[in-house]
Amino acid sequence: MSNKKDTNQAWGGRFNEATDDFVAKFTASVEFDQKLALHDIQGSLAHAEMLTSIDLLSPEELAAIKKGFSDIRMEIEAGTFEWHLALEDVHMNLEAALTEKIGGIGKKLHTGRSRNDQVATDLRLWLRDEIDLISKELSRLQRALVDLAEKESATIMPGFTHLQTAQPITFGHHLMAWFEMLDRDHGRLIDCRRRTNHSPLGAAALAGTTYPINRKMTATLLGFDEPMNNSLDAVSDRDFAIEFCSFASILMTHLSRVSEELILWNSAQFNFIDLPDRFCTGSSIMPQKKNPDVPELVRGKTGRVNGNLIALLTLMKSQPLAYNKDNQEDKEPLFDTVATVKDCLRALANMVPAIKSNQKSMTESARRGFATATDLADYLVRKNIAFRDSHEIVGKAVAYGLSINKDLSEMSLSELQQFSTVIEADVFNVLTLEGSVAARNHIGGTAPKQVRLATKAARKKMGAI
Ligand code: ARG
């Protein structure tokens, strides 16, 4: 970053003294908004094309602008472009560079436009591209979950409520629950893209412009669905960024819950899964350690993403219409959220296919903890005992099991009959873990058959996303 001290050519006309050095630094955004450079060029080219169509630029001038920007783009991509703090932001840096390259024609580019509609346009174009990348990564993670769920459709594990063994479930069913959470997030992302994809360009500073501009043309050139309806709203609306950050916070909440379970299950105490070594790290003091750093970091990064959402909400609260310099503060939280979400999705999408289930230990754990107690209660109901009474009967059987350290399925028929004489030999069909999960065979149930149907439906839906 050069600190070359130019008077800002773009607005210096009415000023009698140079900007204070600290103020220049304090108000500049180029250190972070240079990230928008390629989208700024994209917006400028559409604007120049439109100005040409209404004879405010000649075809030759348009050609010079295109050539100038193509050179600038190459310099940016090569990392040789020189950014100047004194030129404040990405927009004025690029305009100054263009003018330096093609002379006076560059000064015509800003006709009928303001940095206010320019920055709003850039940010929407940039976010739209990022949304598309995030959508791809999210799909990759969703697919990985579906693949694993299919493989594990009949693997039995304990299902928990209050982190206490509740009922047996299939591992595939649990994985598909994660899929559903992410699928709702994906829906929110697509919704957010729809509202992001509107063009502020042409709103100019706030009130529109006196030139006979063609806003539909620039919107179409930039791939926006339509121009925004109201110029004041167009330059001041940052809902799309807030909406993206809300999507991101909910997504990270989900990824954090997923991570928490992976961390628990990977512990020696649970021993349900093995995370591959390449996704873990060791301890410098305890040689036995293999730490699940990747899910731990995903869980931890949820904090900053939530913080960014609150930053944006607070930024916009009470702002009078239309543009205020406050809005320059919209970028860093949004950039950070996008980068964090992309990294977390990538880490999990790479890791999930490599998760190894410890089926034996999952099943053994389900066997402890009386996971089929509800099945026994339901069995008694089928034998004409009222549910509240059957609940009481099974409660007593569980207390007995605890005292002699036996699961319900390990008791003999006569032991079980101490609690109710209606119990017959067929009870063992419902007391086995396999029988228990297979019996929950309805839409959304944990039966292996339903899990396979769910994975099939998910695949079909993913094809459509
Ligand atoms: N750097 C500014 C931003 O990010 C660009 C818009 C400046 N507009 C203005 N009227 N000062 O918001």
PDB file of C-alpha atoms in Angstrom, residues 293-410:
ATOM      1  CA  ASP A 293      -9.319 -29.793  16.377  1.00  0.00           C
ATOM      2  CA  VAL A 294     -11.301 -29.437  13.172  1.00  0.00           C
ATOM      3  CA  PRO A 295     -14.773 -29.811  14.720  1.00  0.00           C
ATOM      4  CA  GLU A 296     -13.627 -27.879  17.780  1.00  0.00           C
ATOM      5  CA  LEU A 297     -12.609 -24.930  15.618  1.00  0.00           C
ATOM      6  CA  VAL A 298     -15.836 -25.066  13.639  1.00  0.00           C
ATOM      7  CA  ARG A 299     -17.708 -24.952  16.946  1.00  0.00           C
ATOM      8  CA  GLY A 300     -15.518 -22.073  18.120  1.00  0.00           C
ATOM      9  CA  LYS A 301     -15.840 -20.037  14.942  1.00  0.00           C
ATOM     10  CA  THR A 302     -19.581 -19.840  15.463  1.00  0.00           C
ATOM     11  CA  GLY A 303     -18.838 -17.044  17.928  1.00  0.00           C
ATOM     12  CA  ARG A 304     -17.328 -14.672  15.420  1.00  0.00           C
ATOM     13  CA  VAL A 305     -20.069 -15.345  12.872  1.00  0.00           C
ATOM     14  CA  ASN A 306     -22.724 -14.519  15.472  1.00  0.00           C
ATOM     15  CA  GLY A 307     -20.721 -11.425  16.410  1.00  0.00           C
ATOM     16  CA  ASN A 308     -20.652 -10.301  12.772  1.00  0.00           C
ATOM     17  CA  LEU A 309     -24.434 -10.588  12.531  1.00  0.00           C
ATOM     18  CA  ILE A 310     -24.865  -8.442  15.624  1.00  0.00           C
ATOM     19  CA  ALA A 311     -22.322  -5.957  14.232  1.00  0.00           C
ATOM     20  CA  LEU A 312     -24.371  -5.528  11.054  1.00  0.00           C
ATOM     21  CA  LEU A 313     -27.702  -5.291  12.828  1.00  0.00           C
ATOM     22  CA  THR A 314     -26.275  -2.664  15.151  1.00  0.00           C
ATOM     23  CA  LEU A 315     -24.668  -0.830  12.233  1.00  0.00           C
ATOM     24  CA  MET A 316     -27.987  -0.402  10.461  1.00  0.00           C
ATOM     25  CA  LYS A 317     -30.102   0.320  13.508  1.00  0.00           C
ATOM     26  CA  SER A 318     -31.292   3.968  13.576  1.00  0.00           C
ATOM     27  CA  GLN A 319     -29.454   4.984  10.414  1.00  0.00           C
ATOM     28  CA  PRO A 320     -31.425   7.700   8.673  1.00  0.00           C
ATOM     29  CA  LEU A 321     -31.952   7.321   4.938  1.00  0.00           C
ATOM     30  CA  ALA A 322     -30.092   7.307   2.674  1.00  0.00           C
ATOM     31  CA  TYR A 323     -26.354   6.506   2.487  1.00  0.00           C
ATOM     32  CA  ASN A 324     -24.189   7.212   5.540  1.00  0.00           C
ATOM     33  CA  LYS A 325     -20.486   6.613   5.908  1.00  0.00           C
ATOM     34  CA  ASP A 326     -21.410   4.113   8.633  1.00  0.00           C
ATOM     35  CA  ASN A 327     -22.144   1.732   5.783  1.00  0.00           C
ATOM     36  CA  GLN A 328     -18.461   1.408   5.021  1.00  0.00           C
ATOM     37  CA  GLU A 329     -18.405  -0.734   8.166  1.00  0.00           C
ATOM     38  CA  ASP A 330     -20.618  -3.341   6.490  1.00  0.00           C
ATOM     39  CA  LYS A 331     -17.743  -4.966   4.649  1.00  0.00           C
ATOM     40  CA  GLU A 332     -15.408  -6.481   7.199  1.00  0.00           C
ATOM     41  CA  PRO A 333     -18.090  -8.422   9.112  1.00  0.00           C
ATOM     42  CA  LEU A 334     -19.538  -9.674   5.841  1.00  0.00           C
ATOM     43  CA  PHE A 335     -16.137 -10.625   4.411  1.00  0.00           C
ATOM     44  CA  ASP A 336     -15.182 -12.402   7.603  1.00  0.00           C
ATOM     45  CA  THR A 337     -18.464 -14.297   7.714  1.00  0.00           C
ATOM     46  CA  VAL A 338     -18.120 -15.442   4.120  1.00  0.00           C
ATOM     47  CA  ALA A 339     -14.527 -16.595   4.630  1.00  0.00           C
ATOM     48  CA  THR A 340     -15.344 -18.383   7.892  1.00  0.00           C
ATOM     49  CA  VAL A 341     -18.392 -20.176   6.539  1.00  0.00           C
ATOM     50  CA  LYS A 342     -16.506 -21.305   3.443  1.00  0.00           C
ATOM     51  CA  ASP A 343     -13.639 -22.686   5.527  1.00  0.00           C
ATOM     52  CA  CYS A 344     -15.928 -24.496   7.963  1.00  0.00           C
ATOM     53  CA  LEU A 345     -17.987 -26.089   5.212  1.00  0.00           C
ATOM     54  CA  ARG A 346     -14.869 -27.132   3.395  1.00  0.00           C
ATOM     55  CA  ALA A 347     -13.331 -28.668   6.508  1.00  0.00           C
ATOM     56  CA  LEU A 348     -16.438 -30.686   7.325  1.00  0.00           C
ATOM     57  CA  ALA A 349     -17.170 -31.692   3.727  1.00  0.00           C
ATOM     58  CA  ASN A 350     -13.644 -33.093   3.504  1.00  0.00           C
ATOM     59  CA  MET A 351     -13.832 -34.819   6.863  1.00  0.00           C
ATOM     60  CA  VAL A 352     -17.277 -36.437   6.854  1.00  0.00           C
ATOM     61  CA  PRO A 353     -16.534 -39.054   4.156  1.00  0.00           C
ATOM     62  CA  ALA A 354     -13.556 -40.203   6.228  1.00  0.00           C
ATOM     63  CA  ILE A 355     -15.521 -40.779   9.459  1.00  0.00           C
ATOM     64  CA  LYS A 356     -15.321 -44.394  10.556  1.00  0.00           C
ATOM     65  CA  SER A 357     -18.131 -45.723  12.721  1.00  0.00           C
ATOM     66  CA  ASN A 358     -17.392 -48.055  15.577  1.00  0.00           C
ATOM     67  CA  GLN A 359     -20.488 -50.140  15.103  1.00  0.00           C
ATOM     68  CA  LYS A 360     -19.753 -52.591  17.892  1.00  0.00           C
ATOM     69  CA  SER A 361     -19.290 -49.937  20.477  1.00  0.00           C
ATOM     70  CA  MET A 362     -22.386 -48.018  19.331  1.00  0.00           C
ATOM     71  CA  THR A 363     -24.548 -51.121  19.592  1.00  0.00           C
ATOM     72  CA  GLU A 364     -23.123 -52.071  22.970  1.00  0.00           C
ATOM     73  CA  SER A 365     -23.834 -48.616  24.257  1.00  0.00           C
ATOM     74  CA  ALA A 366     -27.430 -48.842  23.038  1.00  0.00           C
ATOM     75  CA  ARG A 367     -27.787 -52.133  24.878  1.00  0.00           C
ATOM     76  CA  ARG A 368     -26.806 -50.497  28.140  1.00  0.00           C
ATOM     77  CA  GLY A 369     -29.280 -47.908  29.366  1.00  0.00           C
ATOM     78  CA  PHE A 370     -32.557 -49.791  28.765  1.00  0.00           C
ATOM     79  CA  ALA A 371     -33.054 -48.280  25.337  1.00  0.00           C
ATOM     80  CA  THR A 372     -35.958 -50.612  24.540  1.00  0.00           C
ATOM     81  CA  ALA A 373     -38.012 -49.745  27.635  1.00  0.00           C
ATOM     82  CA  THR A 374     -40.536 -47.797  25.528  1.00  0.00           C
ATOM     83  CA  ASP A 375     -40.838 -50.793  23.199  1.00  0.00           C
ATOM     84  CA  LEU A 376     -41.802 -52.966  26.149  1.00  0.00           C
ATOM     85  CA  ALA A 377     -44.365 -50.392  27.276  1.00  0.00           C
ATOM     86  CA  ASP A 378     -45.830 -50.287  23.738  1.00  0.00           C
ATOM     87  CA  TYR A 379     -45.899 -54.111  23.729  1.00  0.00           C
ATOM     88  CA  LEU A 380     -47.978 -54.105  26.911  1.00  0.00           C
ATOM     89  CA  VAL A 381     -50.360 -51.549  25.409  1.00  0.00           C
ATOM     90  CA  ARG A 382     -50.875 -53.917  22.485  1.00  0.00           C
ATOM     91  CA  LYS A 383     -51.808 -56.519  25.128  1.00  0.00           C
ATOM     92  CA  ASN A 384     -54.569 -54.199  26.380  1.00  0.00           C
ATOM     93  CA  ILE A 385     -52.787 -52.515  29.249  1.00  0.00           C
ATOM     94  CA  ALA A 386     -53.283 -48.744  29.530  1.00  0.00           C
ATOM     95  CA  PHE A 387     -50.121 -46.811  28.667  1.00  0.00           C
ATOM     96  CA  ARG A 388     -49.732 -45.206  32.113  1.00  0.00           C
ATOM     97  CA  ASP A 389     -49.939 -48.655  33.763  1.00  0.00           C
ATOM     98  CA  SER A 390     -47.521 -50.164  31.275  1.00  0.00           C
ATOM     99  CA  HIS A 391     -45.121 -47.255  31.942  1.00  0.00           C
ATOM    100  CA  GLU A 392     -45.227 -48.138  35.664  1.00  0.00           C
ATOM    101  CA  ILE A 393     -44.707 -51.859  35.006  1.00  0.00           C
ATOM    102  CA  VAL A 394     -41.696 -51.231  32.792  1.00  0.00           C
ATOM    103  CA  GLY A 395     -40.292 -48.759  35.311  1.00  0.00           C
ATOM    104  CA  LYS A 396     -40.267 -51.552  37.886  1.00  0.00           C
ATOM    105  CA  ALA A 397     -38.625 -53.969  35.432  1.00  0.00           C
ATOM    106  CA  VAL A 398     -35.915 -51.357  34.773  1.00  0.00           C
ATOM    107  CA  ALA A 399     -35.315 -50.908  38.513  1.00  0.00           C
ATOM    108  CA  TYR A 400     -34.938 -54.691  38.800  1.00  0.00           C
ATOM    109  CA  GLY A 401     -32.559 -54.734  35.826  1.00  0.00           C
ATOM    110  CA  LEU A 402     -30.438 -52.010  37.422  1.00  0.00           C
ATOM    111  CA  SER A 403     -30.207 -53.983  40.664  1.00  0.00           C
ATOM    112  CA  ILE A 404     -28.985 -57.128  38.931  1.00  0.00           C
ATOM    113  CA  ASN A 405     -27.123 -55.365  36.085  1.00  0.00           C
ATOM    114  CA  LYS A 406     -29.168 -56.853  33.231  1.00  0.00           C
ATOM    115  CA  ASP A 407     -30.750 -55.197  30.213  1.00  0.00           C
ATOM    116  CA  LEU A 408     -34.430 -55.988  29.540  1.00  0.00           C
ATOM    117  CA  SER A 409     -33.460 -58.156  26.575  1.00  0.00           C
ATOM    118  CA  GLU A 410     -31.122 -60.183  28.791  1.00  0.00           C
TER     119      GLU A 410
END
